[in-house]
XYZ file of C-alpha atoms in Angstrom:
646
model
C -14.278 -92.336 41.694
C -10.758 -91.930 40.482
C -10.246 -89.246 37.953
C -9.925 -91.762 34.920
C -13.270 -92.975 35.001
C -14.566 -89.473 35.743
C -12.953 -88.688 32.514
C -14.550 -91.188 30.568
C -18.267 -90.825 32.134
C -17.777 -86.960 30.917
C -17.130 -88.190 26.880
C -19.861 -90.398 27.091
C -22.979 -87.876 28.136
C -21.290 -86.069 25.809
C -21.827 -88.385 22.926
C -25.177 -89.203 24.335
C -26.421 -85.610 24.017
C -25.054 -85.055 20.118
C -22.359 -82.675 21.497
C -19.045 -82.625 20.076
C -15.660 -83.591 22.869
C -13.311 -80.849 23.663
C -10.678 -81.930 20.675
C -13.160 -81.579 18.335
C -14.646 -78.553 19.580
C -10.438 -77.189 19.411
C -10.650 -79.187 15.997
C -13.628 -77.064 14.546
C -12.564 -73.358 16.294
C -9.422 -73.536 14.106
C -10.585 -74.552 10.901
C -13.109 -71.655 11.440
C -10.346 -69.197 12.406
C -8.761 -70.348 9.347
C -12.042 -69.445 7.110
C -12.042 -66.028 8.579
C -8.412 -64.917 7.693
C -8.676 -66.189 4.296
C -12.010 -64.250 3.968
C -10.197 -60.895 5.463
C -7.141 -61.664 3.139
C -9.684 -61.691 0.189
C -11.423 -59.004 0.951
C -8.035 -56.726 1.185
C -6.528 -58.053 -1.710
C -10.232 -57.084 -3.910
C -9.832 -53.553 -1.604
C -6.410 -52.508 -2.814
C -6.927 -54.253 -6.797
C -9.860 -51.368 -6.735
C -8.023 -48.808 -5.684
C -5.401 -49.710 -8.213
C -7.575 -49.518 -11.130
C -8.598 -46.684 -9.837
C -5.571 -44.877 -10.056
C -5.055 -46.404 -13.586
C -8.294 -44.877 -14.800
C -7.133 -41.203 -13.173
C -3.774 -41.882 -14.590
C -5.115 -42.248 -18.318
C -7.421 -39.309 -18.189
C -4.802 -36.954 -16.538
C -1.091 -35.751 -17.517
C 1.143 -36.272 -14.401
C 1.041 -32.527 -14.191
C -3.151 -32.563 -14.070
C -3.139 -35.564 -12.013
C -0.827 -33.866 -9.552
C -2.895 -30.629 -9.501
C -6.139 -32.656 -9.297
C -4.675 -34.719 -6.069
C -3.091 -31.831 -4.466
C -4.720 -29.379 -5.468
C -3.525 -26.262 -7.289
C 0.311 -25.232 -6.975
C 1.343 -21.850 -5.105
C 1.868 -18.894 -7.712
C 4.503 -16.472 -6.498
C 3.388 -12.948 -7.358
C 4.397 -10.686 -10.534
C 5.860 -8.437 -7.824
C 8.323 -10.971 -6.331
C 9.306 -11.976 -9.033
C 10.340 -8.437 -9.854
C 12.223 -8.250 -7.002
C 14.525 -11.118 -7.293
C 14.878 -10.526 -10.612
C 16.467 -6.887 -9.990
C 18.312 -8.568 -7.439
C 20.031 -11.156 -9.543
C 21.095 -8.571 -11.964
C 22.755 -6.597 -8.909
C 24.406 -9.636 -7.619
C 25.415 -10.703 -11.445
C 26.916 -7.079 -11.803
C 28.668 -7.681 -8.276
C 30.473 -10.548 -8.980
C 31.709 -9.641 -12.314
C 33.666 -7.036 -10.502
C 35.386 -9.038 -7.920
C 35.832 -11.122 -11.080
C 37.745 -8.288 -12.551
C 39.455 -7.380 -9.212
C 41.157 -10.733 -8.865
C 42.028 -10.934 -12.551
C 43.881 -7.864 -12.074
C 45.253 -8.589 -9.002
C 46.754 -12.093 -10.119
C 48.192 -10.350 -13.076
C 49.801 -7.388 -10.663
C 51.498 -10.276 -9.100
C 52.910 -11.818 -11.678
C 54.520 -9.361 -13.018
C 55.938 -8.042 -9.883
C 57.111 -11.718 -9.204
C 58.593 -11.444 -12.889
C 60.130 -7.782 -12.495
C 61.965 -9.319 -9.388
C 63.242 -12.246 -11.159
C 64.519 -9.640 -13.392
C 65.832 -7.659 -10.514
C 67.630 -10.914 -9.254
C 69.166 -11.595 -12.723
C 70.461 -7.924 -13.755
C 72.228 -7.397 -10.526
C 74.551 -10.974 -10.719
C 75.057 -9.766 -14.239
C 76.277 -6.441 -12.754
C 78.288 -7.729 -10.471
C 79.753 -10.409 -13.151
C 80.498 -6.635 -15.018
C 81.850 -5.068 -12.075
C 84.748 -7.277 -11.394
C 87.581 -7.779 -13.550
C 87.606 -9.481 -17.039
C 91.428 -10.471 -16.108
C 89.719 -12.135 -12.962
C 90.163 -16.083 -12.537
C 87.599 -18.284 -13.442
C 86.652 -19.404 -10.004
C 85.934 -15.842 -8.972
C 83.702 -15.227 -12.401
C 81.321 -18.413 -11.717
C 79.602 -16.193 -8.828
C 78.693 -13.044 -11.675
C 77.656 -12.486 -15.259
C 80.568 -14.731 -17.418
C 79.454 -13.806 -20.733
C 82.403 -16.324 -21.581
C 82.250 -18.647 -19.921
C 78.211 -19.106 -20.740
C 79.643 -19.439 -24.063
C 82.616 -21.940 -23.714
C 85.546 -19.641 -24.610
C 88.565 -19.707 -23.416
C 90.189 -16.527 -22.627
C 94.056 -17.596 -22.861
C 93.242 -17.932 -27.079
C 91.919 -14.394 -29.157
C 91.262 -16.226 -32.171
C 89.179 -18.906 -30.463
C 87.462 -15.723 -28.177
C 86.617 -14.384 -31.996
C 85.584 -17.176 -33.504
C 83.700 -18.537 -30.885
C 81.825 -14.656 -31.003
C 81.081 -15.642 -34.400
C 79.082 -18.470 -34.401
C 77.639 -17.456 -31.658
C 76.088 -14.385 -33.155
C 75.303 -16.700 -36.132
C 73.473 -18.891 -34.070
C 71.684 -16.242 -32.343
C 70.512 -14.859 -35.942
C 69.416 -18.170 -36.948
C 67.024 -18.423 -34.280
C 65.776 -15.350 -34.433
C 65.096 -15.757 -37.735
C 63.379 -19.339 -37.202
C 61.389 -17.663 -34.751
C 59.912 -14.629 -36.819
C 59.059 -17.208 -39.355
C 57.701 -19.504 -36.878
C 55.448 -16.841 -35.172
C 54.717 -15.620 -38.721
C 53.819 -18.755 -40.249
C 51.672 -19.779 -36.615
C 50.489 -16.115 -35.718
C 47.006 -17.183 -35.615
C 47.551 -20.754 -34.263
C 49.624 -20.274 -31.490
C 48.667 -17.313 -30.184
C 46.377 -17.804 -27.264
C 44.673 -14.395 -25.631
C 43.082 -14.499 -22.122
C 40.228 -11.750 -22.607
C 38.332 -10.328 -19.514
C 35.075 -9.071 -20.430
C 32.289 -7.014 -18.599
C 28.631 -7.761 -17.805
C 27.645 -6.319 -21.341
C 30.762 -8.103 -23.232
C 32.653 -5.377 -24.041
C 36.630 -6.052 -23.850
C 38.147 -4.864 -20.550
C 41.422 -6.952 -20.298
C 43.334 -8.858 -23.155
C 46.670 -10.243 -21.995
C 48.200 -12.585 -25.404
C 50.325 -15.477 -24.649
C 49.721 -15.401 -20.581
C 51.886 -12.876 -20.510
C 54.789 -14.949 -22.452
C 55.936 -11.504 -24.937
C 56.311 -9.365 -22.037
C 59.256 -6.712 -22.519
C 62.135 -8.331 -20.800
C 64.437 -5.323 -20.229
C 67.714 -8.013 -19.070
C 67.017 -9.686 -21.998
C 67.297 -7.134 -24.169
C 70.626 -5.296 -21.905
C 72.445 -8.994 -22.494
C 71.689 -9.046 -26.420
C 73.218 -5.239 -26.829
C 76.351 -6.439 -24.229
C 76.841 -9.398 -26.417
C 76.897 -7.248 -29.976
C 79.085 -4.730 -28.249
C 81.741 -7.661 -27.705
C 81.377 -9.466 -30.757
C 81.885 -6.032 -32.599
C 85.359 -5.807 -30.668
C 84.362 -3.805 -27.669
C 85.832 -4.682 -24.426
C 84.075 -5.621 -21.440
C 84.174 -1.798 -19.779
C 82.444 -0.724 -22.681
C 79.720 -3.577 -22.722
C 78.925 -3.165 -19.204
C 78.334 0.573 -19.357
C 75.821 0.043 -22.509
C 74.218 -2.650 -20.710
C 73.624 -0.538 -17.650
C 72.657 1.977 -19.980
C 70.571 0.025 -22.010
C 68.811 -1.686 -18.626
C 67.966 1.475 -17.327
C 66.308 2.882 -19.999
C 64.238 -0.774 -20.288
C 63.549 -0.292 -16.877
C 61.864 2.875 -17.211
C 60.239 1.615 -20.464
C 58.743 -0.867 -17.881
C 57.594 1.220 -15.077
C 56.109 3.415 -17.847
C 54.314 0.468 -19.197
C 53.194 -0.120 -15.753
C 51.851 2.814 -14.793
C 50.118 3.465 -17.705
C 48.723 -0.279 -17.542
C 47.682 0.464 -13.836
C 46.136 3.823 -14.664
C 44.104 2.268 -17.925
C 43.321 -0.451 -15.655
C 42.049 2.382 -13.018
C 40.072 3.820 -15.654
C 38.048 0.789 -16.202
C 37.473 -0.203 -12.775
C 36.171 3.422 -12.154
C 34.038 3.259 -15.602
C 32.893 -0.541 -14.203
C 32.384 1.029 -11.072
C 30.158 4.251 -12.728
C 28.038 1.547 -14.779
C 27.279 -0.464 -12.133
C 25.718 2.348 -9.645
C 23.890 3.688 -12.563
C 22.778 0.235 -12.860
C 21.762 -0.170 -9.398
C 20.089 3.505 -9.594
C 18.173 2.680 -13.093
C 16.932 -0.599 -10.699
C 16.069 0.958 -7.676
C 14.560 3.674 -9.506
C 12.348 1.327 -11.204
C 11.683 -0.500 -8.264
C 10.422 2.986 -6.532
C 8.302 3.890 -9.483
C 7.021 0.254 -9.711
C 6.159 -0.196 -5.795
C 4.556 3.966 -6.205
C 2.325 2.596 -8.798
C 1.103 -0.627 -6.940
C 0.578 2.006 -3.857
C -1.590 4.537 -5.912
C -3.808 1.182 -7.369
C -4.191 -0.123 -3.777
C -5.142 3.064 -2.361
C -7.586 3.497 -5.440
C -8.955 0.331 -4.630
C -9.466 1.432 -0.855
C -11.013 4.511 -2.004
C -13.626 2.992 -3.876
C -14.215 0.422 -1.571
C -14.899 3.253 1.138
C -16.541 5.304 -1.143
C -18.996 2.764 -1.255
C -19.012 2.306 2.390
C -19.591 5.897 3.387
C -22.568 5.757 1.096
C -24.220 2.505 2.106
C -23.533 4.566 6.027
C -24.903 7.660 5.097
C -27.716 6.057 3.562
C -28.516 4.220 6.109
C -29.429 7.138 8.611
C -32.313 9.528 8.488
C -32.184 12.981 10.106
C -35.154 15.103 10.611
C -33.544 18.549 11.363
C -35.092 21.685 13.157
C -34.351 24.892 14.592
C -36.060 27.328 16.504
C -35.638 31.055 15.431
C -36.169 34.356 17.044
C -38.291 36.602 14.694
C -35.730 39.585 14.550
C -32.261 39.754 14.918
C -29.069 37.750 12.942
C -31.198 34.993 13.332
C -33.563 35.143 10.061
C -30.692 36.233 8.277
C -28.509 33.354 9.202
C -30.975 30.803 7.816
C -31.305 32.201 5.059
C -28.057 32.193 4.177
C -27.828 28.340 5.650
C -30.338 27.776 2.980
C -29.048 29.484 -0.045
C -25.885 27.840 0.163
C -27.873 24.608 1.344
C -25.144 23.809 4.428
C -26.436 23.152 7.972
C -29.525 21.737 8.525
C -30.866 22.466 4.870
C -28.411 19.199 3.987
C -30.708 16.936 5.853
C -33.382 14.296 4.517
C -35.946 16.620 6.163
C -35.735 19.976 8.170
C -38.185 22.179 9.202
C -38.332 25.799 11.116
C -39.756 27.298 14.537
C -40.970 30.446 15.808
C -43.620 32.088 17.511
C -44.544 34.301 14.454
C -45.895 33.373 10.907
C -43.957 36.711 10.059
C -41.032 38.775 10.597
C -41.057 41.513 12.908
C -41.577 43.842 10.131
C -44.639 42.093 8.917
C -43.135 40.480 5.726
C -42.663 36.973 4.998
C -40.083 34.912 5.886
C -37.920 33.637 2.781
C -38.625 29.876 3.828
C -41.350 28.062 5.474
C -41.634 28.442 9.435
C -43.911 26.604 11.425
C -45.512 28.917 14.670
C -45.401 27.413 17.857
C -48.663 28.617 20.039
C -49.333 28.104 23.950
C -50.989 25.278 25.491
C -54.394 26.999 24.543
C -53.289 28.448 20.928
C -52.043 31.791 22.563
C -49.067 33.309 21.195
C -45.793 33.009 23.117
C -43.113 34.778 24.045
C -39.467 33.457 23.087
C -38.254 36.099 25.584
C -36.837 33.640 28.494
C -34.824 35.298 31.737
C -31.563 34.271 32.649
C -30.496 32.395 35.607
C -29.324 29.285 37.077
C -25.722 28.364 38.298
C -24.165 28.912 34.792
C -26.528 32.360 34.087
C -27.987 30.776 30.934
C -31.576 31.171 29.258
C -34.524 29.459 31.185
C -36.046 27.922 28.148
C -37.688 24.718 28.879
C -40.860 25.878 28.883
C -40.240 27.217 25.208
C -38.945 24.421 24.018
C -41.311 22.013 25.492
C -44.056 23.953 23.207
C -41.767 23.731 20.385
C -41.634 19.975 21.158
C -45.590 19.681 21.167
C -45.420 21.289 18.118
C -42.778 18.887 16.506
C -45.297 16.060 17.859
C -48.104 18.058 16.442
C -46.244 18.531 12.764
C -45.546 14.782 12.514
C -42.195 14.700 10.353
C -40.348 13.418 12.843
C -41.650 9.340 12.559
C -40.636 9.166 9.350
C -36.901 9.592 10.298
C -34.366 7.389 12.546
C -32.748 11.049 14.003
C -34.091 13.791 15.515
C -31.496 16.328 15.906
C -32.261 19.813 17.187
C -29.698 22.621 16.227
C -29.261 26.600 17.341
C -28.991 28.700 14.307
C -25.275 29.592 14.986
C -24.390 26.374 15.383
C -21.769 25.479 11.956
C -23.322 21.706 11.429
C -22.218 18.802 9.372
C -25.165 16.326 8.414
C -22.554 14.104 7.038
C -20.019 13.793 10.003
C -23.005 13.193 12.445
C -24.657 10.285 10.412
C -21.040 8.468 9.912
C -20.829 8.789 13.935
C -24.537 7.293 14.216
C -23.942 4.496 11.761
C -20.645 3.398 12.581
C -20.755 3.335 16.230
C -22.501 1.573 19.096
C -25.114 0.756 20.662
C -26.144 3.970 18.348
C -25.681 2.225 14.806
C -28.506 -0.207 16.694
C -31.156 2.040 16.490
C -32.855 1.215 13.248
C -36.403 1.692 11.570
C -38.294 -1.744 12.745
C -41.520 -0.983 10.192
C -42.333 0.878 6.880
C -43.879 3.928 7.316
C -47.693 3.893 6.363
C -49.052 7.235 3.828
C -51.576 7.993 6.584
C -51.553 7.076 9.958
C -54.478 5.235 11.754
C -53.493 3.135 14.756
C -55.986 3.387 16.810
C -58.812 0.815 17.448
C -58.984 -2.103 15.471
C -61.913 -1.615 12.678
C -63.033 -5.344 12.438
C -66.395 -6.545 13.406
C -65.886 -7.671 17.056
C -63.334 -6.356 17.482
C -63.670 -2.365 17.606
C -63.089 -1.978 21.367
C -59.333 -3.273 21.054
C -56.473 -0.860 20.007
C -54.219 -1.641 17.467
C -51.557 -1.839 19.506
C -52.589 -4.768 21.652
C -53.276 -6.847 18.485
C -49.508 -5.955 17.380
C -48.101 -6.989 20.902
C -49.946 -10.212 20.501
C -48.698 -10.939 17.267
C -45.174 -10.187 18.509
C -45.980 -12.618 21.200
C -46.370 -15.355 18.947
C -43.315 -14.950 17.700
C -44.085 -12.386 14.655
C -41.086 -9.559 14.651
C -42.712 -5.938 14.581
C -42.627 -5.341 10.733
C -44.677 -8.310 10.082
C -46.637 -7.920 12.925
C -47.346 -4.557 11.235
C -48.165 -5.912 8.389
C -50.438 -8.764 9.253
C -53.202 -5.826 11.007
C -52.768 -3.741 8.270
C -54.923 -6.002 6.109
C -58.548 -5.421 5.604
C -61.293 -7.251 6.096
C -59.011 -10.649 7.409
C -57.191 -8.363 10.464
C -57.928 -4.588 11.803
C -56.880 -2.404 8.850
C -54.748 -0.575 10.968
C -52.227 1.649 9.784
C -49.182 1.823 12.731
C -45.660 2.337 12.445
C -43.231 0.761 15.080
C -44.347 3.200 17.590
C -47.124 0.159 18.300
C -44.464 -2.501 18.733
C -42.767 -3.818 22.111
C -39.596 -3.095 21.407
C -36.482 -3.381 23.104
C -35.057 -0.435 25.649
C -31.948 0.347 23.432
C -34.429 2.020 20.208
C -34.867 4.666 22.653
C -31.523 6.672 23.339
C -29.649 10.003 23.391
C -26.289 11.663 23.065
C -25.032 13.558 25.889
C -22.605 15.925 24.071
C -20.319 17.258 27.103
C -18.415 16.163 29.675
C -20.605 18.332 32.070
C -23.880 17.494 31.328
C -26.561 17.734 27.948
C -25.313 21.109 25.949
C -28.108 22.750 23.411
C -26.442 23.606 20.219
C -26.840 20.486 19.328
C -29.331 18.068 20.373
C -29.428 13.988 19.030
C -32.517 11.637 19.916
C -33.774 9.155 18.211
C -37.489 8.986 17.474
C -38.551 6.501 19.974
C -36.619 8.680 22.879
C -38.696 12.014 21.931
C -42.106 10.217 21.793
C -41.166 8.233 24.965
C -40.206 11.991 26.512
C -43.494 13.717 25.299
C -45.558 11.321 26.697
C -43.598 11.391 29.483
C -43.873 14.585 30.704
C -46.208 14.379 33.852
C -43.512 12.053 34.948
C -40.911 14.838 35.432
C -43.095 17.485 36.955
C -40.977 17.154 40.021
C -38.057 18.563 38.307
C -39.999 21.939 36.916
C -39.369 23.882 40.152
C -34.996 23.492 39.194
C -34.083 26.448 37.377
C -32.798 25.085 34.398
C -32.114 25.258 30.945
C -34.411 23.427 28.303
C -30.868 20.979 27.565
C -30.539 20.371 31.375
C -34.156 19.293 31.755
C -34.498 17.004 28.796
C -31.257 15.700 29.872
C -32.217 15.027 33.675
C -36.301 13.882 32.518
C -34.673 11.265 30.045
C -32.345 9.905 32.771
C -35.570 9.630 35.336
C -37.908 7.987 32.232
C -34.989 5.640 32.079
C -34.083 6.223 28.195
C -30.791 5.238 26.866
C -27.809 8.316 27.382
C -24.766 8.001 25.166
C -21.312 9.986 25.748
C -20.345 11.231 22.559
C -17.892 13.954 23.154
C -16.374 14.659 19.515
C -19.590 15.913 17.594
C -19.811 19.281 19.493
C -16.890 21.558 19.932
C -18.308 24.759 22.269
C -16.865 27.706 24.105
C -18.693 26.528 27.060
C -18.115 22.960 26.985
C -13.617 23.819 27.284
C -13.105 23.783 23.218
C -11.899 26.682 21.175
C -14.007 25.788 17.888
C -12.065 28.504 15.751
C -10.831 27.993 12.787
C -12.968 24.900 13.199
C -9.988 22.385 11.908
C -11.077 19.664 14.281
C -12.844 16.597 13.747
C -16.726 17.710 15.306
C -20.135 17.817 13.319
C -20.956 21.208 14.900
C -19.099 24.723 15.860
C -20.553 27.002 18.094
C -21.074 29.720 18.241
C -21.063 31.912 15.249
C -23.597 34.254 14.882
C -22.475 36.568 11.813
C -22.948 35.776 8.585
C -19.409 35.866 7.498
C -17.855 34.504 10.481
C -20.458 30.864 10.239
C -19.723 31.305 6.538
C -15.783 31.172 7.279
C -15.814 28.354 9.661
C -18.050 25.995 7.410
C -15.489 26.975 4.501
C -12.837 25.944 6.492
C -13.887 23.048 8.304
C -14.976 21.689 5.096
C -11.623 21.660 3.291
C -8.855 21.053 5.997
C -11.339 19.197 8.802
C -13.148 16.057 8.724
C -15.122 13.925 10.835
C -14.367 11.917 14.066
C -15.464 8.751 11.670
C -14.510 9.844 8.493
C -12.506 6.960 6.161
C -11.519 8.994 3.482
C -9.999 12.037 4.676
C -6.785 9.867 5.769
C -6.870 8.237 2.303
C -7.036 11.131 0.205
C -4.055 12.470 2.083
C -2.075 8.782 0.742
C -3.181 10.024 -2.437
C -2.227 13.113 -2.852
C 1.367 12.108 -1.302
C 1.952 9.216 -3.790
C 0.358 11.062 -6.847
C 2.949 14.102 -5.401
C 5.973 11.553 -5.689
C 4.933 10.192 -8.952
C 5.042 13.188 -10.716
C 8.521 13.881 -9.360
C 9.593 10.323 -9.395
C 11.633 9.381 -12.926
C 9.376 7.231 -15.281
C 11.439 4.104 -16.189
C 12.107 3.647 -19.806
């Protein structure tokens, strides 16, 4: 089968079967293809006619300014104080140029008038040497100098013609001068034209009339007396000597002019000169007083602004602060005067007072409440501790592990973030110590997780069915389920529904990092000064039987807490600018630095001295506004010496 008939047997099952032959399948794709431009073309033309009206309806609502602003949004304001700026600046440059101004004023006028003084020059010495040679001289040799006769057409060989000639001359020369006086009289006003060189305020410093056109011309006035002396019958000797005569004195008339010309014109450049830097002093002044005053409002603003924040930090930390005081001694004493002047630990949210008497050795009272620490069987104890160990100091953990049984006993201490132990010769700063706690970390991270309750139960749940569970495990299992600890705490709190138990966030699973420490010293724990937070002395008391294998090391009570805390696995922090001590390497006299405690001082007047000065010339490692007030006090200094623009 030849490709023809192929061809043809192809079309024809096509037609059979009602489908259309390749040309009019090509036939029907483009007239589709067609449809769907024309569609698209539609569709964009109805796209951009919207968009058009809608810029027609913004247009007629909005001013071009409005619809500009509304479009780009708001234009970019220069501030009040740069404006300032380049306003002073304009002035200076203003002030600038109108002295070069003046400089090339006078310096184009200097030189014309030297180029003038030399024509002059030029002109009186041919007329000298015209004088000089002989008036019986021929012709030829005259036309090199000053010919008064010949410049006026006489010839010599005839007196009566020299005379007459002389005559009208002179008559002529009247005439004109007289036209002239009456011209200039008549046209004073109208023809004279004055070049005036003003300052920056308008005041006159240069008037030159005419361009310079009535100048003194000394030659012309020498040739005018030459040519009377002739025409009066005087010989030619005789005029030549007056006009030498008469040019020398014109001369000097000149150079007098000049110089005093050059020194008023000195004058004004210096008083142009004066103005101007009193100008540019009056500016820069008021640019120093201006930028002063922006300074003092910015650092007002600062200082409110860390006002604030030193109170919302202060605020957020709560110390409980105790110390532990022999009965007899400075000690007593030195409280007492802590608390009278309310400094030290008296400046806390809550401080308390140990001993191991009710009383003072003398039986009285003491002036302030004192709490007695007892044995482990409620004997009295001894605060009588020997001395030993590598450093020779007081063997007082046993002491103050009462004293902390007795802090644990007391109670105070849960309702505070801080518990911060403190010898009574130690100078302390509240303040300084609870910026440190609330500004830095991981210590700032230690934070009250649920309210306190009025009276602690958290024990054993007291619903039916429940009574053999403590609260506790109820409050882990609500933290389980995803409740955080306060409303843990506050879901078994209720009665009847849950266990009406009454916990604090001592019964929540809490992270690691709630319980921490300072260490104080480079070298280990120190006592004047002693920071926990709550969770780190509950986790130590009940930790105890842990470290009995460190009671037979003859330490300290700082070195013990110190070590037992690192073995229960609490949280130590290296803060070494809150304590400066002899016996840590500091020298805390005059007690300028930036610490929360001094130590030690254990008279009156000495502790008294150091708090006094610490207080008004120190300030604390993380204290805001000490630096501030010292901006203060320097700009408020230069204001008050600083000349108040008019």
């Amino acid at each position: 089968m030849d490709g023809h008939t192929e061809a043809a047997l192809v079309e024809k099952s096509a037609e059979v079967s009602g489908e259309p032959s390749g040309s009019s399948r090509r036939q029907r794709f483009t007239v589709g293809a067609v449809g769907a431009f024309l569609l698209a073309g539609v569709a964009g033309a109805a796209l951009l006619g919207a968009r058009k009206r809608e810029e027609l309806e913004l247009t007629e609502h909005y001013t071009g300014a409005s619809y500009k602003r509304r479009t780009e949004g708001p234009a970019y304001e220069i501030p009040k104080e740069v404006w300032d700026e380049a306003r002073a600046r304009l002035r200076m440059e203003k002030l600038k140029n109108e002295a070069i101004r003046v400089q090339a004023v006078t310096e184009r006028r200097e030189r014309r008038l030297a180029a003038e003084k030399e024509e002059r020059r030029l002109a009186a010495e041919k007329a000298s040497q015209a004088l000089a040679s002989d008036s019986h001289a021929a012709a030829p040799d005259r036309e090199l100098g000053f010919d008064l006769f010949k410049m006026l057409g006489i010839n010599q060989n005839s007196a009566d013609d020299k005379a007459a000639a002389i005559q009208e001359h002179n008559a002529k020369q009247i005439q004109e001068h007289a036209d002239k006086s009456a011209a200039k009289t008549a046209h004073a006003v109208a023809d004279v034209h004055v070049n005036v060189l003003r300052d920056a305020d308008g005041n006159k410093v240069l008037e030159d009339a005419n361009g310079g056109d009535n100048d003194f011309n000394e030659d012309d006035e020498a040739t005018k007396a030459a040519l009377d002396e002739i025409h009066n019958g005087g010989n030619a000797a005789v005029a030549k000597e007056k006009f030498q005569e008469l040019q020398m004195a014109a001369k000097k008339r000149a150079e007098q002019a000049k110089e005093e010309f050059e020194a008023k014109q000195e004058a004004r450049e210096k008083a142009l000169e004066a103005k101007r830097k009193i100008e540019q002093e009056k500016l820069e002044k008021e640019l120093a007083y201006s930028k002063l005053s922006e300074t003092k409002e910015k650092l007002e603003t600062q200082m409110s602004a860390a006002l604030e924040d030193e109170k919302r930090v202060l605020d957020s930390v709560s110390l409980y602060c105790f110390a532990l005081m022999m009965p007899f001694g400075y000690e007593p004493g030195l409280l007492l005067r802590q608390k009278e002047e309310g400094v030290g630990i008296f400046r806390c949210e809550s401080w308390a007072v140990y001993s191991n008497q009710s009383k003072m050795s003398d039986g009285s009272n003491f002036p302030f409440p004192v709490h007695e620490v007892k044995g482990p069987q409620g004997e009295p104890i001894s605060l009588f501790v020997p001395l030993g160990g590598r450093w020779h100091t007081a063997l007082n953990r046993d002491v103050f592990n009462q004293v902390w049984l007795e802090v644990l006993k007391v109670d105070e201490y849960r309702k505070h973030d801080w518990i911060i132990k403190i010898d009574p010769d130690s100078v302390f700063f509240p303040s300084r110590l609870k910026e440190v706690i609330g500004r830095r970390a991981p210590l700032n991270q230690v934070i009250n997780q649920g309210s306190e309750p009025d009276k602690l139960s958290c024990e054993y749940c007291k619903k039916p069915g429940y009574e053999d569970q403590t609260c506790a495990s109820h409050v882990h299992w609500m933290q389980s389920e995803g409740s955080s600890c306060r409303d843990a705490l506050e879901s078994v709190a209720r009665k009847e529904i849950d266990c009406d138990c009454q916990c604090d966030d001592f019964a929540c699973d809490l992270p690691s990092n709630q319980a921490m420490y300072i260490n104080n010293c480079q070298w280990g724990l120190h006592g004047p000064i002693e920071v926990f937070s709550r969770r780190a002395i509950a986790t130590y008391i009940a930790g105890l039987p842990i470290c009995a294998d460190l009671l037979p090391h003859a330490w300290g009570e700082d070195k013990f807490i110190d070590q037992c805390m690192i073995e229960l696995g609490l949280t130590r922090v290296d803060v070494f600018d809150i304590m400066s001590e002899i016996a840590c390497g500091d020298q805390p006299a005059p007690c300028g630095q930036s610490d929360a405690t001094f130590h030690p001082f254990k008279e009156v007047n000495r502790w008294l001295a150091c708090w006094h000065f610490a207080n008004k010339y120190g300030h604390g490692p993380e204290d805001r506004i000490a630096a501030l007030k010292v901006q203060q006090a320097d700009i408020l200094d230069k204001l008050e010496h600083a000349e108040k623009p008019e």
